[in-house]
Every structure is written in C-alpha cells, then in structure tokens.
PDB file of C-alpha atoms and ligand atoms in Angstrom:
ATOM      1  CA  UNK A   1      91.981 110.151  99.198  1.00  0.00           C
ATOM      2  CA  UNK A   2      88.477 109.448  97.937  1.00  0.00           C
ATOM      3  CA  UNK A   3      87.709 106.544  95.950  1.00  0.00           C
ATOM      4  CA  UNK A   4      84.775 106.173  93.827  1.00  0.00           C
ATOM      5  CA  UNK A   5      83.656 102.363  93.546  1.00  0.00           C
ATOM      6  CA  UNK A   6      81.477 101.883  90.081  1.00  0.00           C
ATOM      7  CA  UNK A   7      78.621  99.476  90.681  1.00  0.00           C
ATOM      8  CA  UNK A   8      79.740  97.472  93.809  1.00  0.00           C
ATOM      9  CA  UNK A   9      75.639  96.177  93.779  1.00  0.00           C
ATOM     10  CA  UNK A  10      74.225  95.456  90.176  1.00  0.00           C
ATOM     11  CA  UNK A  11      70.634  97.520  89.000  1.00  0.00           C
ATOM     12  CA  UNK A  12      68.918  94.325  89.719  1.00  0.00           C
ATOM     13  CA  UNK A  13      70.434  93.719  93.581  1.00  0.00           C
ATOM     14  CA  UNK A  14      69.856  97.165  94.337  1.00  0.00           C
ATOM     15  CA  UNK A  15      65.959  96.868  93.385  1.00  0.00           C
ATOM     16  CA  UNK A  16      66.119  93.917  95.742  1.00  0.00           C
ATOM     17  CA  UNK A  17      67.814  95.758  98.508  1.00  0.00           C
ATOM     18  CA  UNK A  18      65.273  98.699  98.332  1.00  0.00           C
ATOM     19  CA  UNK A  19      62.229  96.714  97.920  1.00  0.00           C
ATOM     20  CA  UNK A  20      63.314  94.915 101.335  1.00  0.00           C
ATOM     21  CA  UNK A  21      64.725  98.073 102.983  1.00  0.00           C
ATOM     22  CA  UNK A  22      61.313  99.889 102.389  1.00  0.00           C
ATOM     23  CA  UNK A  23      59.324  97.258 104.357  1.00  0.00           C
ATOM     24  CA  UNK A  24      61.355  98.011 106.987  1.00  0.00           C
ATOM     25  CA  UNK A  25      60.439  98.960 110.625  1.00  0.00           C
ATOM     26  CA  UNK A  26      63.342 102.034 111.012  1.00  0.00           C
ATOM     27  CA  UNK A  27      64.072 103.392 114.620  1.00  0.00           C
ATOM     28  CA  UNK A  28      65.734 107.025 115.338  1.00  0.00           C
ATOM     29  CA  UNK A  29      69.241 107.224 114.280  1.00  0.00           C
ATOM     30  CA  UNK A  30      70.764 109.312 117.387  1.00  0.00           C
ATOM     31  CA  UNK A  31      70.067 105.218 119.286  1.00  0.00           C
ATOM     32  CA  UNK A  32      73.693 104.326 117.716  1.00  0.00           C
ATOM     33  CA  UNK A  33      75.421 107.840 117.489  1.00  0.00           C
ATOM     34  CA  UNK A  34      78.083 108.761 119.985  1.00  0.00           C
ATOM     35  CA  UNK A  35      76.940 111.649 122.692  1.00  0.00           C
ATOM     36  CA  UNK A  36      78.889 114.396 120.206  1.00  0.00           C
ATOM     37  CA  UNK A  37      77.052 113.062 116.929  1.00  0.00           C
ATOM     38  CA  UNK A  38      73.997 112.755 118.543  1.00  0.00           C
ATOM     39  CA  UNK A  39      73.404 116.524 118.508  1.00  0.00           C
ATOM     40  CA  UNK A  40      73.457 117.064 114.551  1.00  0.00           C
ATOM     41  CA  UNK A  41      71.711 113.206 113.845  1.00  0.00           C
ATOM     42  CA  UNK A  42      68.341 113.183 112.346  1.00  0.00           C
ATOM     43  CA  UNK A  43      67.734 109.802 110.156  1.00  0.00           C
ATOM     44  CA  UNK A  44      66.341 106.598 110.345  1.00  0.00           C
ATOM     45  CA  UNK A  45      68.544 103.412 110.534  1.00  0.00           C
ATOM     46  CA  UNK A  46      67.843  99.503 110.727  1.00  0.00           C
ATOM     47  CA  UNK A  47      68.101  98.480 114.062  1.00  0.00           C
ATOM     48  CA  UNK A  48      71.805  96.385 114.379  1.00  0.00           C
ATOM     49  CA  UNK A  49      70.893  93.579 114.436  1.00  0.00           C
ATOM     50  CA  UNK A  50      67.772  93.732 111.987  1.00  0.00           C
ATOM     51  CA  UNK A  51      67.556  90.076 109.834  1.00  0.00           C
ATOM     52  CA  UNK A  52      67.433  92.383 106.388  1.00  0.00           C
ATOM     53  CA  UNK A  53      70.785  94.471 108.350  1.00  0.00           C
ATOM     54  CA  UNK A  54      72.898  90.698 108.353  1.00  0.00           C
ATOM     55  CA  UNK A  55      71.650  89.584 105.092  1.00  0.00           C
ATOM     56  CA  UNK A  56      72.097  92.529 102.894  1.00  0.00           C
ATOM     57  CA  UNK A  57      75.525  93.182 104.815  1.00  0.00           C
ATOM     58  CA  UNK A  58      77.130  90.030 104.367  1.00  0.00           C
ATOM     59  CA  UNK A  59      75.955  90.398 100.827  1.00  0.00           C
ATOM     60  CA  UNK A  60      77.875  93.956 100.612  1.00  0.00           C
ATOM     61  CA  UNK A  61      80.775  92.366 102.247  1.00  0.00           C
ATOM     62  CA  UNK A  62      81.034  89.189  99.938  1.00  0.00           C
ATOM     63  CA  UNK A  63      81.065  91.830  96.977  1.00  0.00           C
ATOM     64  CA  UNK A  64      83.902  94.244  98.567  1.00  0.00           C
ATOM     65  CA  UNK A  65      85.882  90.930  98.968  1.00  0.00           C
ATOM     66  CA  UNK A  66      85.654  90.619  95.533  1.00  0.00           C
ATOM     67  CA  UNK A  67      86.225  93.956  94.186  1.00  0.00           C
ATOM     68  CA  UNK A  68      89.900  95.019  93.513  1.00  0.00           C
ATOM     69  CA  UNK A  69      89.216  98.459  93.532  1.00  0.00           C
ATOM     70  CA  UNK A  70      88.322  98.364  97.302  1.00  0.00           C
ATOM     71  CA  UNK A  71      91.055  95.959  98.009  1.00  0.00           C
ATOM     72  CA  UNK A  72      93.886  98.391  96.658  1.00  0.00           C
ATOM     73  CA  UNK A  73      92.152 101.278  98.280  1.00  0.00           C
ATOM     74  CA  UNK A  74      91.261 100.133 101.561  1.00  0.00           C
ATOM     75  CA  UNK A  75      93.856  96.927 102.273  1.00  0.00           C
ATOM     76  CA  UNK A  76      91.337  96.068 104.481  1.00  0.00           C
ATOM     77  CA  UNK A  77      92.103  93.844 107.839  1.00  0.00           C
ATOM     78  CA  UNK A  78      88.943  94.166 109.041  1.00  0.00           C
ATOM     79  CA  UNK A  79      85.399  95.250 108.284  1.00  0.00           C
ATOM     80  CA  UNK A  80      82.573  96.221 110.723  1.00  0.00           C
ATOM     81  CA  UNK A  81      78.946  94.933 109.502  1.00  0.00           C
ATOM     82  CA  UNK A  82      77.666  97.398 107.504  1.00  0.00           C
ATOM     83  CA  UNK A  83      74.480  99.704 108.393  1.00  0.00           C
ATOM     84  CA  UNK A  84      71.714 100.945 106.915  1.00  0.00           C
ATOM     85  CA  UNK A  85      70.134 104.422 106.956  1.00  0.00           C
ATOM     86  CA  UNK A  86      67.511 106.363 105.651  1.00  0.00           C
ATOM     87  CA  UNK A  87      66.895 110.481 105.171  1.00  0.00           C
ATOM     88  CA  UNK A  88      63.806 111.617 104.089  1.00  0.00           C
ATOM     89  CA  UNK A  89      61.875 115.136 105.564  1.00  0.00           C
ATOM     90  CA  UNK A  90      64.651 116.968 105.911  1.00  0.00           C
ATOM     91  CA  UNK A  91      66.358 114.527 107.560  1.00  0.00           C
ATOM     92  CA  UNK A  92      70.053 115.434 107.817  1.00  0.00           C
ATOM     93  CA  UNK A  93      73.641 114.620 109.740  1.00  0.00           C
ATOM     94  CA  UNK A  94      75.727 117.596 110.526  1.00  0.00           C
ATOM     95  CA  UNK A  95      79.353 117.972 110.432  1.00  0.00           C
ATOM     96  CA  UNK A  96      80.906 115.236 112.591  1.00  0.00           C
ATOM     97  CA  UNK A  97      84.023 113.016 112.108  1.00  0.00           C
ATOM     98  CA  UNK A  98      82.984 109.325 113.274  1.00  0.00           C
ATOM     99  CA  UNK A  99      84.119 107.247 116.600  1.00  0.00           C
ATOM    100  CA  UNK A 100      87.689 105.903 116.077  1.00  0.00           C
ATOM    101  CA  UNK A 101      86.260 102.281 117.615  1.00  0.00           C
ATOM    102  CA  UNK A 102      83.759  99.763 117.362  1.00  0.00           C
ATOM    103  CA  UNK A 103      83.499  96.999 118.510  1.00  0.00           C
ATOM    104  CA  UNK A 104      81.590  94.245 116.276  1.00  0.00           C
ATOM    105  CA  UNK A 105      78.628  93.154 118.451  1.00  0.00           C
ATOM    106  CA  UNK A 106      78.578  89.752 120.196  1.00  0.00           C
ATOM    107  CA  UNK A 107      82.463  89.505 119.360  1.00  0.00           C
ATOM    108  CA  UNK A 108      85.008  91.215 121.421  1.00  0.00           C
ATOM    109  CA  UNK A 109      86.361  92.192 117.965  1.00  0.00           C
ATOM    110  CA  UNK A 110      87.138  95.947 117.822  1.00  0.00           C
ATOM    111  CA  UNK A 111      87.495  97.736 114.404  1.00  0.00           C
ATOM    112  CA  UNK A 112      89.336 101.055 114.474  1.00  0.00           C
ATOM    113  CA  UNK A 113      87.469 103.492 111.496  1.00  0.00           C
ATOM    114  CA  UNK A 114      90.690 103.779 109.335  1.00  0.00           C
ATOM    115  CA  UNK A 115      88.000 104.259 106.041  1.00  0.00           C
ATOM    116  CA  UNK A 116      84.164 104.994 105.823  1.00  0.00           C
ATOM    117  CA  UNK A 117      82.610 103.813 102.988  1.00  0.00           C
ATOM    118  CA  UNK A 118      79.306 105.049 101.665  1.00  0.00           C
ATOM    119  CA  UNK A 119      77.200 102.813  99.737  1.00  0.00           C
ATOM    120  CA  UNK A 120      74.425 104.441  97.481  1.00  0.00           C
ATOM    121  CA  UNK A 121      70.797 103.003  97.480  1.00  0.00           C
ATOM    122  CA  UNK A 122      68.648 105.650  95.986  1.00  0.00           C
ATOM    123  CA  UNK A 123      69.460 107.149  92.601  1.00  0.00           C
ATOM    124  CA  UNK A 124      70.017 110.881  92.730  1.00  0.00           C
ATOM    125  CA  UNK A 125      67.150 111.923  91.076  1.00  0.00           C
ATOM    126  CA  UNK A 126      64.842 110.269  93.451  1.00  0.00           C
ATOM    127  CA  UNK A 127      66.111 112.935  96.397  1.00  0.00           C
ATOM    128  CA  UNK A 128      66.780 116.380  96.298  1.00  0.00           C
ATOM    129  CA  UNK A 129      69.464 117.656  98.673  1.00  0.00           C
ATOM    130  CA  UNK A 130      71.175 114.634 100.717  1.00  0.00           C
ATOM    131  CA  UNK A 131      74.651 115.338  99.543  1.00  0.00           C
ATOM    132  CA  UNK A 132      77.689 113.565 101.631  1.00  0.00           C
ATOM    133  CA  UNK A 133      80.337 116.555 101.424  1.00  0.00           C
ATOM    134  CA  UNK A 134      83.641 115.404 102.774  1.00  0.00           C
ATOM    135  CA  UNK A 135      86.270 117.813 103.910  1.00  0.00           C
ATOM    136  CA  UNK A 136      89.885 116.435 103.673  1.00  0.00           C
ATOM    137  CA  UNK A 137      93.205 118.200 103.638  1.00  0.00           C
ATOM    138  CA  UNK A 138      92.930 118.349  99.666  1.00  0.00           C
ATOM    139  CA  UNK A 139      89.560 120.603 100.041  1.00  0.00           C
ATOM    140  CA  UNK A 140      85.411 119.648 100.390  1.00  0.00           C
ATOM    141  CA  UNK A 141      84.365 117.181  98.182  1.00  0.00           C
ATOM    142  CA  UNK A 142      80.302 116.615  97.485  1.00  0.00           C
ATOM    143  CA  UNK A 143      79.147 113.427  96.881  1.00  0.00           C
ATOM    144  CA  UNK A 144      75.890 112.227  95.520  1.00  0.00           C
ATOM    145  CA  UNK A 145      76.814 108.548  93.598  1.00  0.00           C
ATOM    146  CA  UNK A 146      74.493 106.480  91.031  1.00  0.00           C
ATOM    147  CA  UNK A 147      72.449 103.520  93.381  1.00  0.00           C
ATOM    148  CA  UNK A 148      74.696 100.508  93.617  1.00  0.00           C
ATOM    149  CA  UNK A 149      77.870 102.551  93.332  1.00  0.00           C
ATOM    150  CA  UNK A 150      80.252 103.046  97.264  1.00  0.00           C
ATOM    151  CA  UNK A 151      82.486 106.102  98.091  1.00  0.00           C
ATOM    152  CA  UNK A 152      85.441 105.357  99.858  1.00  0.00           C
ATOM    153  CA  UNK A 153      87.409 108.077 101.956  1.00  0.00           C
ATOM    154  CA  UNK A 154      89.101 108.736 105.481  1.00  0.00           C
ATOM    155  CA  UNK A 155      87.485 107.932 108.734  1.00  0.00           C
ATOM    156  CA  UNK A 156      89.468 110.827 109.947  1.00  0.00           C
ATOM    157  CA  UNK A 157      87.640 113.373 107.507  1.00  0.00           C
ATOM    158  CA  UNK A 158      84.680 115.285 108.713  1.00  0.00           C
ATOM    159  CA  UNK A 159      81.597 115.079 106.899  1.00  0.00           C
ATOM    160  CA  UNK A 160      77.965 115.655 106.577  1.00  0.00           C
ATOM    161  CA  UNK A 161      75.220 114.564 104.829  1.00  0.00           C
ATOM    162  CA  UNK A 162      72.933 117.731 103.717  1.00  0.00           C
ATOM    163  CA  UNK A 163      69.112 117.654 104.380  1.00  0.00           C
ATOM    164  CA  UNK A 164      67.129 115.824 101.672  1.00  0.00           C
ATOM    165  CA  UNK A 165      64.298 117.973 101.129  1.00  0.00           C
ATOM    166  CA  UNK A 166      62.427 115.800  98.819  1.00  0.00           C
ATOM    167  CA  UNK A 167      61.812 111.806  97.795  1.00  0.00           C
ATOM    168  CA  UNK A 168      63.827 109.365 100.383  1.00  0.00           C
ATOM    169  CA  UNK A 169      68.024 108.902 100.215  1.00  0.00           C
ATOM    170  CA  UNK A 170      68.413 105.273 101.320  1.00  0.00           C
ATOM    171  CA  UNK A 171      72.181 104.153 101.918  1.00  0.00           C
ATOM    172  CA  UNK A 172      74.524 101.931 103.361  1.00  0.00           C
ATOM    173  CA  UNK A 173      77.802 102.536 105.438  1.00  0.00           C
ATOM    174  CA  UNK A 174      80.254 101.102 107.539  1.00  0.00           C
ATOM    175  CA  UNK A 175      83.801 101.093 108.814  1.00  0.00           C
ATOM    176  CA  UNK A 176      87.251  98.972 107.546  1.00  0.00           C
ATOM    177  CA  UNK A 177      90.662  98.779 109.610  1.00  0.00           C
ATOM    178  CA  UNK A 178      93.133  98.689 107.571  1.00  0.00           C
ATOM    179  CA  UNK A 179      96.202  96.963 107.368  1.00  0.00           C
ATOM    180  CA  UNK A 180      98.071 100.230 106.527  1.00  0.00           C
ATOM    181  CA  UNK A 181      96.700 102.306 109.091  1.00  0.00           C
ATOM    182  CA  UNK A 182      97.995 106.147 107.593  1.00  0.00           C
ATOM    183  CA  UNK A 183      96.283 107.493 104.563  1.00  0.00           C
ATOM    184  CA  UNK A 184      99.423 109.163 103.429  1.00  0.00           C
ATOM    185  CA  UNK A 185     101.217 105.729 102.993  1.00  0.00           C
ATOM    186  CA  UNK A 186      98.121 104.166 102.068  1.00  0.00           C
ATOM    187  CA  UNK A 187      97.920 106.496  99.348  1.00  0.00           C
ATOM    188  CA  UNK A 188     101.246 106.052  98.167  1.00  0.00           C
ATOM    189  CA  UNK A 189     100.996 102.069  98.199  1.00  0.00           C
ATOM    190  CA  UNK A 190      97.128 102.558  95.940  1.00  0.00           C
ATOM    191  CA  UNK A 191      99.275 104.933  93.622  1.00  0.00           C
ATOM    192  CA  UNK A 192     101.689 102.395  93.036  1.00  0.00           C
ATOM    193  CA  UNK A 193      99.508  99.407  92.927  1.00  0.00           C
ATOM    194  CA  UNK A 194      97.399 101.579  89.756  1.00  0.00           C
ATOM    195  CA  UNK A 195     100.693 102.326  88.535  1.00  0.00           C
ATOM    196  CA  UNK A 196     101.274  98.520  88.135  1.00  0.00           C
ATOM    197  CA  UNK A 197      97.887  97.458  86.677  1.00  0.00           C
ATOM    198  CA  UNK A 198      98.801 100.190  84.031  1.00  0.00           C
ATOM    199  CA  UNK A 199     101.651  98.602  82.930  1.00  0.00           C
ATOM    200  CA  UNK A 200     100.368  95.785  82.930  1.00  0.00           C
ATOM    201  CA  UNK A 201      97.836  96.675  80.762  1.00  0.00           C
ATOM    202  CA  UNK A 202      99.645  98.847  78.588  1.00  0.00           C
ATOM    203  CA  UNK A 203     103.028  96.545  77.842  1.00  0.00           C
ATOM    204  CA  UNK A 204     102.326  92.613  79.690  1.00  0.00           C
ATOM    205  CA  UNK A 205     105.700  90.941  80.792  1.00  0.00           C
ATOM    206  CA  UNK A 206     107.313  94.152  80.869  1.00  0.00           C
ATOM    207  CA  UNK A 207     110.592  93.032  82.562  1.00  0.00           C
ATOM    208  CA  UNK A 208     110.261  96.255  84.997  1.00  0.00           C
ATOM    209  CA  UNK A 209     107.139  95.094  86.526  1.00  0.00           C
ATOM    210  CA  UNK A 210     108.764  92.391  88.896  1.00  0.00           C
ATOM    211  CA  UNK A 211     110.969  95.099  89.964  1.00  0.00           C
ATOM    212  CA  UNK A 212     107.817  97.755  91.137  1.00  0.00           C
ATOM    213  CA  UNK A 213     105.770  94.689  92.495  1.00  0.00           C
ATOM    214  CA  UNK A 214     108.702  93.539  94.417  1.00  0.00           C
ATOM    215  CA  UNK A 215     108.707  97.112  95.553  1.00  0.00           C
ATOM    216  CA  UNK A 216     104.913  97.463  96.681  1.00  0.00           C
ATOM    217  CA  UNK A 217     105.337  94.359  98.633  1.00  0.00           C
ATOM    218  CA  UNK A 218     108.308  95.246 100.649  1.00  0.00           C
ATOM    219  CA  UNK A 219     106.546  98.966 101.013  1.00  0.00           C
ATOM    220  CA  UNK A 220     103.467  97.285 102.432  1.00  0.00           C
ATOM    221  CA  UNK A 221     105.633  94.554 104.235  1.00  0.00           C
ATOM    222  CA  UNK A 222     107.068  97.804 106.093  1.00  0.00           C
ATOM    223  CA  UNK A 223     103.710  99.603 106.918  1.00  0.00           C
ATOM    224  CA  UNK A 224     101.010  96.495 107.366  1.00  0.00           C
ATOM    225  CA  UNK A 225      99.970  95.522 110.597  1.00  0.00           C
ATOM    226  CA  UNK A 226      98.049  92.582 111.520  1.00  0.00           C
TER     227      UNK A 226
HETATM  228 NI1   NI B 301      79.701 109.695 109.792  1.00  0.00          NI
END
C-alpha cells in the first residue's frame, strides 16, 4: 500500500528547510548504508547527528504526530529520526530493500522498518530524473511528489531512486514500527478506518458507525503490539 501525504511541510517551511539544508557540509552516503546497499549508493546525506538533522527532524516528526493521514496509514509505535539526503550529478540508489533494524543512536531503542516514508524537498521541476520507483506485489510504482508532500509505503518493498541528471533532488526519509506489524492487516484496518471517516462525513450520527468503530478497535486490539 502506498500512501501519498499532501503537504506534511507548508511552501514556507520547506523554503526554510532548503535554505538550511543547502549550507550544509554533506558526507558520502555509502558511511550509513548496510555492506549490500553500499554497492548501488551514490548520494550525499547529513551526517546523523548533524544540529540542522535533529532540528528539522523533530520538526518532521511533530507534524506526522499531527497528521491523521499518517496515523491511519502507518499506526505508528515508533519512529526512527529522520535523515536527510541529497542527489545531484547523477547521483543515484539502486534497487535495494532497506535493513529490517535500527537502532536509534545513543538509545538502546531498536526500530524494526515496518514503513519508509519519503519526504520531498525539491520540487520536480528543479531535477530531472531522481524518481523513487517502488516495486510491491500490486506492480512498480514511480514516484516524484510536490516539495513538502511524504510517500508512505512498505519497508519490505524494493526500491530505487533513478539518477538525477540535472538541478539537485533534496529529501528526507526515515523508518516507523508499527503497531500492526503486516501490511496486509494494516491495510485492511486503513481501509476501514477511511471507510469510517466517509460515513462520517457523508451521514454524522449514523447509528451504524458505533458498530464499524467498535469493529476497527477490536480488529486492531487483535493485531497491535506494543
Ligand atoms: Ni531505501
């Protein structure tokens, strides 16, 4: 299941994050990629623990805690700090599928990669190329999102992102646990959750709707881990 996330950062927070991010000091991407990914890596990132890396990611996760798009989609338990990176020059990332664990530095937190997420920095006519094509069990998907706006989709998927062959693709992206742990049922539970805000929407105090949210809760009762 991919999710498309409308404006997670405004126009305005965006211009701040790329004014910032461009007066970074980058280092080679392969220095956080796992010996398998390292082979098809060629990007910048901010270093981990960069000041701009905390402040701009605590920022993104604020706003995701906020958002109940991402909520529904993701259920999210936990959420590693999100990274920064940077493809310019044909810079490129092959087809890999991510490591299942990370641990969240300094903590001996570990996050297992139930969901990427891909936030946008650079709007698509500032890059040519630089596509994030996803291949799922539905098909391959390309991506290539407004600036401000996140993809959401399965940590188990493998991806790419496609050389950008002109102008700079700046972007954001990290990793969420989830409380429901299989897409299939987390599918199911974002299906039924949509299916509710409809209703909603469409007829409020429909006497129905206690009955389906009674019925998402128990379903994610079942399937949520902690
Ligand atoms: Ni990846």
């Amino acid at each position: 299941m991919l999710v498309q996330i409308p404006n997670l950062l405004s126009t305005e927070e965006v211009r701040e994050a790329r004014a910032a991010l461009e007066a970074a000091d980058w280092v080679d991407g392969r220095t956080t990629a796992g010996h398998q990914a390292a082979r098809v890596k060629a990007n910048l990132q901010l270093p981990l623990d960069h000041p701009l890396a905390r402040t701009l990611g605590d920022r993104i996760v604020d706003r995701l805690s906020r958002t109940p798009l991402f909520i529904a989609a993701a259920l999210p338990l936990r959420i590693l700090p999100p990274r920064f990176n940077r493809y310019e020059g044909g810079g490129t990332y092959g087809d890999h599928v991510d490591n299942a664990i990370f641990p969240i530095p300094g903590t001996p937190v570990r996050v297992r990669t139930d969901i990427s997420t891909t936030l946008f920095l650079s709007d698509p006519d500032e890059y040519d190329g630089g596509d994030l094509v996803i291949e799922d069990m539905f098909g391959t998907h390309r991506v290539k999102l407004p600036a401000g706006d996140a993809v959401v989709y399965p940590g188990s998927s493998l991806h790419r992102v496609e050389p950008v062959t002109r102008g700079v693709r700046f972007a954001s992206f990290f990793w969420t646990q989830s409380l429901v742990r299989s897409n299939e049922q987390r599918r199911i539970l974002f299906d039924l959750d949509c299916a509710i805000q409809q209703l909603t929407a469409d007829h409020p105090g429909h006497e129905t709707l206690d009955g389906f949210t009674a019925v998402y809760h128990n379903l994610l009762r079942q399937w949520s881990e902690t």
